[in-house]
PDB file of C-alpha atoms in Angstrom:
ATOM      1  CA  MET A   1      13.467  58.047  48.000  1.00 51.00           C
ATOM      2  CA  SER A   2      15.975  59.786  50.241  1.00 51.00           C
ATOM      3  CA  SER A   3      15.225  59.918  53.946  1.00 53.00           C
ATOM      4  CA  ILE A   4      15.374  63.735  53.980  1.00 54.00           C
ATOM      5  CA  LYS A   5      12.581  64.046  51.412  1.00 62.00           C
ATOM      6  CA  ARG A   6      10.642  61.267  53.115  1.00 61.00           C
ATOM      7  CA  LYS A   7      10.713  63.092  56.467  1.00 69.00           C
ATOM      8  CA  ASN A   8       8.986  66.119  54.914  1.00 83.00           C
ATOM      9  CA  LEU A   9       6.055  64.026  53.691  1.00 85.00           C
ATOM     10  CA  THR A  10       2.868  63.645  55.658  1.00 88.00           C
ATOM     11  CA  PRO A  11       1.912  60.115  56.724  1.00 89.00           C
ATOM     12  CA  VAL A  12      -0.727  59.978  53.972  1.00 91.00           C
ATOM     13  CA  GLN A  13       1.870  61.046  51.379  1.00 89.00           C
ATOM     14  CA  GLN A  14       4.320  58.428  52.680  1.00 90.00           C
ATOM     15  CA  GLN A  15       1.611  55.784  52.473  1.00 91.00           C
ATOM     16  CA  TYR A  16       0.838  56.808  48.889  1.00 92.00           C
ATOM     17  CA  GLN A  17       4.549  56.700  47.958  1.00 89.00           C
ATOM     18  CA  ASP A  18       4.791  53.158  49.332  1.00 90.00           C
ATOM     19  CA  PHE A  19       1.601  52.193  47.477  1.00 92.00           C
ATOM     20  CA  ALA A  20       2.890  53.608  44.170  1.00 91.00           C
ATOM     21  CA  ARG A  21       6.342  52.042  44.588  1.00 90.00           C
ATOM     22  CA  ALA A  22       4.819  48.603  45.210  1.00 90.00           C
ATOM     23  CA  ARG A  23       2.822  48.790  41.976  1.00 92.00           C
ATOM     24  CA  GLU A  24       5.519  50.299  39.776  1.00 91.00           C
ATOM     25  CA  PRO A  25       6.575  47.813  37.107  1.00 89.00           C
ATOM     26  CA  GLN A  26      10.083  46.464  37.433  1.00 88.00           C
ATOM     27  CA  ARG A  27      12.429  47.568  34.679  1.00 88.00           C
ATOM     28  CA  PRO A  28      14.245  44.736  32.909  1.00 93.00           C
ATOM     29  CA  ILE A  29      17.717  46.289  33.137  1.00 94.00           C
ATOM     30  CA  ALA A  30      19.623  43.376  31.605  1.00 95.00           C
ATOM     31  CA  ILE A  31      17.261  43.093  28.634  1.00 96.00           C
ATOM     32  CA  ASN A  32      17.360  46.874  28.108  1.00 95.00           C
ATOM     33  CA  CYS A  33      21.172  46.767  28.067  1.00 95.00           C
ATOM     34  CA  ILE A  34      21.149  43.936  25.530  1.00 97.00           C
ATOM     35  CA  ARG A  35      18.656  45.790  23.315  1.00 96.00           C
ATOM     36  CA  ALA A  36      20.724  48.992  23.504  1.00 96.00           C
ATOM     37  CA  PHE A  37      23.840  47.006  22.593  1.00 96.00           C
ATOM     38  CA  ILE A  38      22.101  45.408  19.605  1.00 96.00           C
ATOM     39  CA  VAL A  39      20.645  48.671  18.237  1.00 96.00           C
ATOM     40  CA  GLY A  40      23.833  50.661  18.844  1.00 95.00           C
ATOM     41  CA  GLY A  41      25.860  47.860  17.282  1.00 96.00           C
ATOM     42  CA  ILE A  42      23.651  47.759  14.199  1.00 96.00           C
ATOM     43  CA  ILE A  43      23.922  51.538  13.774  1.00 96.00           C
ATOM     44  CA  CYS A  44      27.701  51.364  14.121  1.00 95.00           C
ATOM     45  CA  THR A  45      27.895  48.399  11.731  1.00 96.00           C
ATOM     46  CA  ILE A  46      25.904  50.354   9.133  1.00 96.00           C
ATOM     47  CA  GLY A  47      28.250  53.282   9.665  1.00 96.00           C
ATOM     48  CA  GLN A  48      31.272  51.045   9.197  1.00 97.00           C
ATOM     49  CA  GLY A  49      29.769  49.642   6.007  1.00 97.00           C
ATOM     50  CA  VAL A  50      29.146  53.137   4.654  1.00 97.00           C
ATOM     51  CA  GLN A  51      32.711  54.129   5.537  1.00 97.00           C
ATOM     52  CA  LEU A  52      34.121  51.080   3.758  1.00 97.00           C
ATOM     53  CA  PHE A  53      31.952  51.922   0.751  1.00 97.00           C
ATOM     54  CA  PHE A  54      33.515  55.401   0.558  1.00 97.00           C
ATOM     55  CA  ILE A  55      37.002  53.980   1.026  1.00 97.00           C
ATOM     56  CA  THR A  56      36.532  51.264  -1.616  1.00 96.00           C
ATOM     57  CA  TYR A  57      34.611  53.077  -4.337  1.00 97.00           C
ATOM     58  CA  PHE A  58      35.558  56.742  -3.890  1.00 96.00           C
ATOM     59  CA  ASN A  59      39.223  56.408  -2.889  1.00 93.00           C
ATOM     60  CA  PHE A  60      38.799  58.083   0.502  1.00 96.00           C
ATOM     61  CA  ASP A  61      41.158  57.188   3.318  1.00 95.00           C
ATOM     62  CA  GLU A  62      39.952  56.409   6.845  1.00 93.00           C
ATOM     63  CA  LYS A  63      40.151  60.031   7.994  1.00 92.00           C
ATOM     64  CA  THR A  64      38.416  61.612   5.013  1.00 96.00           C
ATOM     65  CA  ALA A  65      35.673  58.962   4.830  1.00 96.00           C
ATOM     66  CA  GLY A  66      34.415  59.947   8.284  1.00 95.00           C
ATOM     67  CA  ASP A  67      32.617  63.147   7.279  1.00 95.00           C
ATOM     68  CA  PRO A  68      30.510  61.720   4.442  1.00 97.00           C
ATOM     69  CA  THR A  69      29.781  58.653   6.586  1.00 96.00           C
ATOM     70  CA  VAL A  70      28.344  60.832   9.353  1.00 95.00           C
ATOM     71  CA  ALA A  71      26.354  62.797   6.771  1.00 96.00           C
ATOM     72  CA  ILE A  72      24.839  59.588   5.378  1.00 97.00           C
ATOM     73  CA  LEU A  73      23.966  58.317   8.884  1.00 96.00           C
ATOM     74  CA  ILE A  74      22.291  61.653   9.671  1.00 94.00           C
ATOM     75  CA  LEU A  75      20.368  61.489   6.383  1.00 96.00           C
ATOM     76  CA  ILE A  76      19.195  57.929   7.117  1.00 96.00           C
ATOM     77  CA  SER A  77      18.137  58.964  10.620  1.00 95.00           C
ATOM     78  CA  VAL A  78      16.170  61.973   9.370  1.00 93.00           C
ATOM     79  CA  ILE A  79      14.436  59.889   6.695  1.00 96.00           C
ATOM     80  CA  LEU A  80      13.508  57.201   9.240  1.00 96.00           C
ATOM     81  CA  THR A  81      12.276  59.921  11.631  1.00 93.00           C
ATOM     82  CA  SER A  82      10.119  61.536   8.944  1.00 92.00           C
ATOM     83  CA  LEU A  83       8.592  58.145   8.140  1.00 95.00           C
ATOM     84  CA  GLY A  84       7.909  57.521  11.835  1.00 93.00           C
ATOM     85  CA  LEU A  85      10.191  54.463  11.989  1.00 96.00           C
ATOM     86  CA  TYR A  86      13.048  55.819  14.107  1.00 95.00           C
ATOM     87  CA  ASP A  87      10.714  56.279  17.083  1.00 92.00           C
ATOM     88  CA  HIS A  88       9.934  52.558  17.031  1.00 95.00           C
ATOM     89  CA  ILE A  89      13.644  51.725  16.867  1.00 95.00           C
ATOM     90  CA  ALA A  90      14.342  54.118  19.743  1.00 93.00           C
ATOM     91  CA  GLN A  91      11.483  52.709  21.809  1.00 94.00           C
ATOM     92  CA  TRP A  92      12.852  49.194  21.463  1.00 95.00           C
ATOM     93  CA  GLY A  93      16.583  50.006  21.595  1.00 94.00           C
ATOM     94  CA  GLY A  94      16.620  52.791  24.161  1.00 92.00           C
ATOM     95  CA  ALA A  95      20.031  54.391  24.650  1.00 90.00           C
ATOM     96  CA  GLY A  96      21.488  52.332  21.809  1.00 92.00           C
ATOM     97  CA  SER A  97      19.671  54.601  19.385  1.00 91.00           C
ATOM     98  CA  ALA A  98      20.112  57.811  21.358  1.00 87.00           C
ATOM     99  CA  VAL A  99      23.873  57.837  21.859  1.00 81.00           C
ATOM    100  CA  PRO A 100      25.152  57.789  18.244  1.00 81.00           C
ATOM    101  CA  VAL A 101      24.873  60.860  16.012  1.00 89.00           C
ATOM    102  CA  THR A 102      21.663  59.373  14.639  1.00 91.00           C
ATOM    103  CA  GLY A 103      19.951  60.008  17.971  1.00 89.00           C
ATOM    104  CA  PHE A 104      20.851  63.694  17.827  1.00 87.00           C
ATOM    105  CA  ALA A 105      19.616  63.906  14.229  1.00 89.00           C
ATOM    106  CA  ASN A 106      16.373  62.201  15.287  1.00 89.00           C
ATOM    107  CA  THR A 107      15.886  64.737  18.073  1.00 84.00           C
ATOM    108  CA  ILE A 108      16.385  67.700  15.748  1.00 85.00           C
ATOM    109  CA  ALA A 109      14.182  66.240  13.008  1.00 86.00           C
ATOM    110  CA  SER A 110      11.419  65.373  15.499  1.00 85.00           C
ATOM    111  CA  ALA A 111      11.408  68.908  16.895  1.00 81.00           C
ATOM    112  CA  SER A 112      11.209  70.399  13.420  1.00 83.00           C
ATOM    113  CA  LEU A 113       8.391  68.043  12.368  1.00 83.00           C
ATOM    114  CA  ASP A 114       6.410  68.755  15.532  1.00 78.00           C
ATOM    115  CA  HIS A 115       6.489  72.514  15.009  1.00 80.00           C
ATOM    116  CA  LYS A 116       6.217  72.823  11.219  1.00 80.00           C
ATOM    117  CA  SER A 117       2.626  74.065  11.507  1.00 81.00           C
ATOM    118  CA  GLU A 118       3.949  77.230  13.199  1.00 82.00           C
ATOM    119  CA  GLY A 119       5.966  78.147  10.104  1.00 83.00           C
ATOM    120  CA  PHE A 120       9.496  77.569   8.929  1.00 79.00           C
ATOM    121  CA  VAL A 121      11.211  80.373  10.834  1.00 80.00           C
ATOM    122  CA  LEU A 122       9.422  80.496  14.192  1.00 78.00           C
ATOM    123  CA  GLY A 123       8.215  76.917  14.188  1.00 79.00           C
ATOM    124  CA  VAL A 124      10.872  74.731  12.598  1.00 79.00           C
ATOM    125  CA  GLY A 125      13.926  76.945  13.031  1.00 77.00           C
ATOM    126  CA  GLY A 126      13.112  78.274  16.475  1.00 78.00           C
ATOM    127  CA  ASN A 127      12.135  75.008  18.100  1.00 77.00           C
ATOM    128  CA  MET A 128      14.758  72.925  16.343  1.00 78.00           C
ATOM    129  CA  PHE A 129      17.526  75.062  17.813  1.00 76.00           C
ATOM    130  CA  LYS A 130      16.036  75.002  21.302  1.00 78.00           C
ATOM    131  CA  ILE A 131      17.267  71.433  21.378  1.00 77.00           C
ATOM    132  CA  ALA A 132      20.379  71.783  19.231  1.00 78.00           C
ATOM    133  CA  GLY A 133      21.556  75.055  20.766  1.00 79.00           C
ATOM    134  CA  PRO A 134      22.705  73.714  24.146  1.00 82.00           C
ATOM    135  CA  VAL A 135      24.454  70.765  22.491  1.00 80.00           C
ATOM    136  CA  ILE A 136      26.283  73.022  20.055  1.00 83.00           C
ATOM    137  CA  VAL A 137      27.240  75.494  22.799  1.00 87.00           C
ATOM    138  CA  PHE A 138      28.538  72.680  24.999  1.00 88.00           C
ATOM    139  CA  GLY A 139      30.560  71.252  22.107  1.00 87.00           C
ATOM    140  CA  VAL A 140      32.109  74.615  21.226  1.00 92.00           C
ATOM    141  CA  PHE A 141      32.856  75.416  24.865  1.00 94.00           C
ATOM    142  CA  SER A 142      34.400  71.973  25.441  1.00 94.00           C
ATOM    143  CA  ALA A 143      36.565  72.350  22.332  1.00 95.00           C
ATOM    144  CA  PHE A 144      37.690  75.771  23.583  1.00 96.00           C
ATOM    145  CA  ILE A 145      38.707  74.359  26.979  1.00 97.00           C
ATOM    146  CA  VAL A 146      40.557  71.431  25.373  1.00 96.00           C
ATOM    147  CA  ALA A 147      42.395  73.849  23.058  1.00 96.00           C
ATOM    148  CA  ILE A 148      43.459  76.007  26.014  1.00 97.00           C
ATOM    149  CA  VAL A 149      44.727  72.941  27.900  1.00 96.00           C
ATOM    150  CA  LYS A 150      46.645  71.802  24.809  1.00 94.00           C
ATOM    151  CA  VAL A 151      48.249  75.237  24.374  1.00 95.00           C
ATOM    152  CA  ILE A 152      49.290  75.287  28.028  1.00 95.00           C
ATOM    153  CA  ILE A 153      50.744  71.768  27.864  1.00 94.00           C
ATOM    154  CA  THR A 154      52.548  72.544  24.586  1.00 93.00           C
ATOM    155  CA  SER A 155      53.978  75.809  25.955  1.00 93.00           C
ATOM    156  CA  LEU A 156      55.331  73.947  28.977  1.00 91.00           C
ATOM    157  CA  GLY A 157      57.237  71.619  26.659  1.00 86.00           C
ATOM    158  CA  GLY A 158      54.856  68.664  26.647  1.00 78.00           C
ATOM    159  CA  MET A 159      53.551  66.747  23.632  1.00 70.00           C
TER     160      MET A 159
END
């Protein structure tokens, strides 16, 4: 805890903070990193296999196989979320399951499943986009800024 926050605590509060910190379980950082690497690697390996499937059997090239590959990974993630399996994978793998697109799909599907009793419009739709909305807005805004930078660089004779 920072010294500024610690100075504002009463002696009893400081004593409790020390007590709680001494009993807090240590996080196995190295093991968590290995688990995240394994889960993220498996997700990416599945994605690569799906992409190769589209390239081999449907005559896609590497660029055009990306979109259906992402769609299949999202579908798998939503199915695993609806069956309650993705939560177990995420619990074990941590950030390895949260970083790929499957983690975002899991978040959206979980929010919609949690609020389905409130109805499809106000429950599923409203609460699903509480989570997706900021991500979508950030993505659109970031793309807008990158496009402006590219136009400026191009107009100055670069790239």
